[in-house]
């Protein structure tokens, strides 16, 4: 007997009662593909500044730590060994001025994972709002949608409904704009969040990549006062240590919230692999490789910035992070097309919200050779 005609579609199949992917925005990068094809056809090859992915080697001190930890047959713990949590707390103290102990930190499997699942793991859902900057890393919105909360964009916290926002994202230095929030602005956001009982989560993935401004952590006592109540800071080693391939990151702040996340994530098996835990300790205990990598980025940034300005672009913000946020005061896709014809691929600003529709984001995460090639092409096309 054939019963298939009455059978409901399998979960995950089209037509299933509820498919999570239907709740999510369309993955925008596919839209860039035709421009990538154009840029690839340039006789001098593609200069890809569209994605902020590191291209320089993983520092040797980190590779060695990873290699030395390959014989790890047992399960690692979600919280990691105390040496890892001390290395994280030590780094937060040294680089962020945070008074924090190893009980208030938690390793994560790349910070994108945390950004996407934090609202779910904190029990947010329908009726709650998750707020994030009007121009932002798209995963804040994804995190809201995954748990059925309402995503809300803001320019100023004063626009927000304090009775509904349960989680408030700030991101300094910002992706995509490179903007740095001063201690005053961060203090205002902290005060607003605490007044309304919203958890403030500060994404500080680019904190060590300030160029013309010194980024400050929300966990610094000048910003948050004596304690970290109602606050989390999200950090990643992807950019500062060329570790995007390792998935090495952590969250730190309010010890009660960290403990709650630990409980949930233990049940969910969200474990950083043991070799990556070891590599993270080595990476956070060494500042020399960060200084070296910063030098590389600084040189690429100033070469590209000068070439883009001479070509006719205006640079806004961009005082930190790995991006130049630039405009020709016309629709971003026209700029994407114009640069693709020169073999240069950039990200359209509208990937980060409609407010970015007249900007493009230029990631200076390409080799010196590719940056020099792009500079030459921009100069020649002026
Ligand atoms: C603002 C911001 N947050 C988080 C991430 C995720 O970083 P990762 O998952 O590599 O730690 C990125 C990556 O580009 C980012 O730009």
Short mmCIF file of N, CA and C and ligand atoms in Angstrom, two decimals, residues 110-113 115 137 140 171 175 203 205-206 236 238-239 244 247-249 323, ligand 1:
data_model
loop_
_atom_site.label_atom_id
_atom_site.label_comp_id
_atom_site.label_asym_id
_atom_site.label_seq_id
_atom_site.Cartn_x
_atom_site.Cartn_y
_atom_site.Cartn_z
N UNK A 110 34.51 29.90 17.99
CA UNK A 110 34.41 31.02 17.05
C UNK A 110 33.30 31.92 17.53
N UNK A 111 33.48 33.23 17.42
CA UNK A 111 32.45 34.09 18.02
C UNK A 111 31.18 34.17 17.16
N UNK A 112 31.27 33.82 15.88
CA UNK A 112 30.05 33.83 15.07
C UNK A 112 29.01 32.87 15.66
N UNK A 113 29.49 31.72 16.07
CA UNK A 113 28.62 30.73 16.71
C UNK A 113 27.91 31.36 17.92
N UNK A 115 27.45 34.59 18.61
CA UNK A 115 26.57 35.69 18.21
C UNK A 115 25.24 35.12 17.70
N UNK A 137 27.23 43.83 11.45
CA UNK A 137 27.53 42.43 11.14
C UNK A 137 26.18 41.67 11.11
N UNK A 140 23.95 39.39 14.04
CA UNK A 140 23.12 39.83 15.17
C UNK A 140 21.64 39.61 14.84
N UNK A 171 29.00 47.16 19.03
CA UNK A 171 30.13 46.60 18.29
C UNK A 171 31.14 47.70 18.01
N UNK A 175 32.28 46.46 12.57
CA UNK A 175 32.20 45.90 11.23
C UNK A 175 30.80 46.29 10.75
N UNK A 203 30.49 43.31 21.22
CA UNK A 203 31.31 42.51 20.31
C UNK A 203 32.60 43.29 20.06
N UNK A 205 35.60 42.07 18.72
CA UNK A 205 36.51 41.22 17.94
C UNK A 205 37.70 41.97 17.35
N UNK A 206 37.55 43.29 17.17
CA UNK A 206 38.62 44.07 16.52
C UNK A 206 39.33 44.99 17.52
N UNK A 236 37.46 37.48 19.84
CA UNK A 236 37.84 36.47 18.86
C UNK A 236 39.34 36.55 18.60
N UNK A 238 40.39 35.28 15.74
CA UNK A 238 40.44 35.14 14.28
C UNK A 238 41.27 36.24 13.64
N UNK A 239 41.05 37.47 14.07
CA UNK A 239 41.67 38.60 13.39
C UNK A 239 43.01 38.95 14.01
N UNK A 244 41.32 32.47 12.13
CA UNK A 244 39.94 32.22 11.71
C UNK A 244 39.71 30.73 11.45
N UNK A 247 38.88 28.55 14.90
CA UNK A 247 37.66 28.82 15.67
C UNK A 247 38.02 28.99 17.16
N UNK A 248 38.70 30.05 17.45
CA UNK A 248 39.19 30.33 18.80
C UNK A 248 38.64 31.67 19.25
N UNK A 249 37.91 31.67 20.35
CA UNK A 249 37.24 32.89 20.77
C UNK A 249 36.73 32.68 22.20
N UNK A 323 38.79 47.24 7.99
CA UNK A 323 38.00 47.69 6.85
C UNK A 323 38.14 49.19 6.62
C1 LIG B 1 31.81 42.03 14.26
C2 LIG B 1 32.15 40.60 14.13
N1 LIG B 1 31.79 39.77 15.11
C3 LIG B 1 32.08 38.46 15.04
C4 LIG B 1 32.75 37.93 13.96
C5 LIG B 1 33.02 36.44 13.92
O1 LIG B 1 34.34 36.13 14.12
P1 LIG B 1 34.79 34.65 14.41
O2 LIG B 1 33.60 33.75 14.28
O3 LIG B 1 35.84 34.34 13.42
O4 LIG B 1 35.32 34.64 15.82
C6 LIG B 1 33.12 38.76 12.91
C7 LIG B 1 33.80 38.20 11.74
O5 LIG B 1 34.04 38.81 10.75
C8 LIG B 1 32.82 40.13 13.00
O6 LIG B 1 33.15 40.98 12.03
#
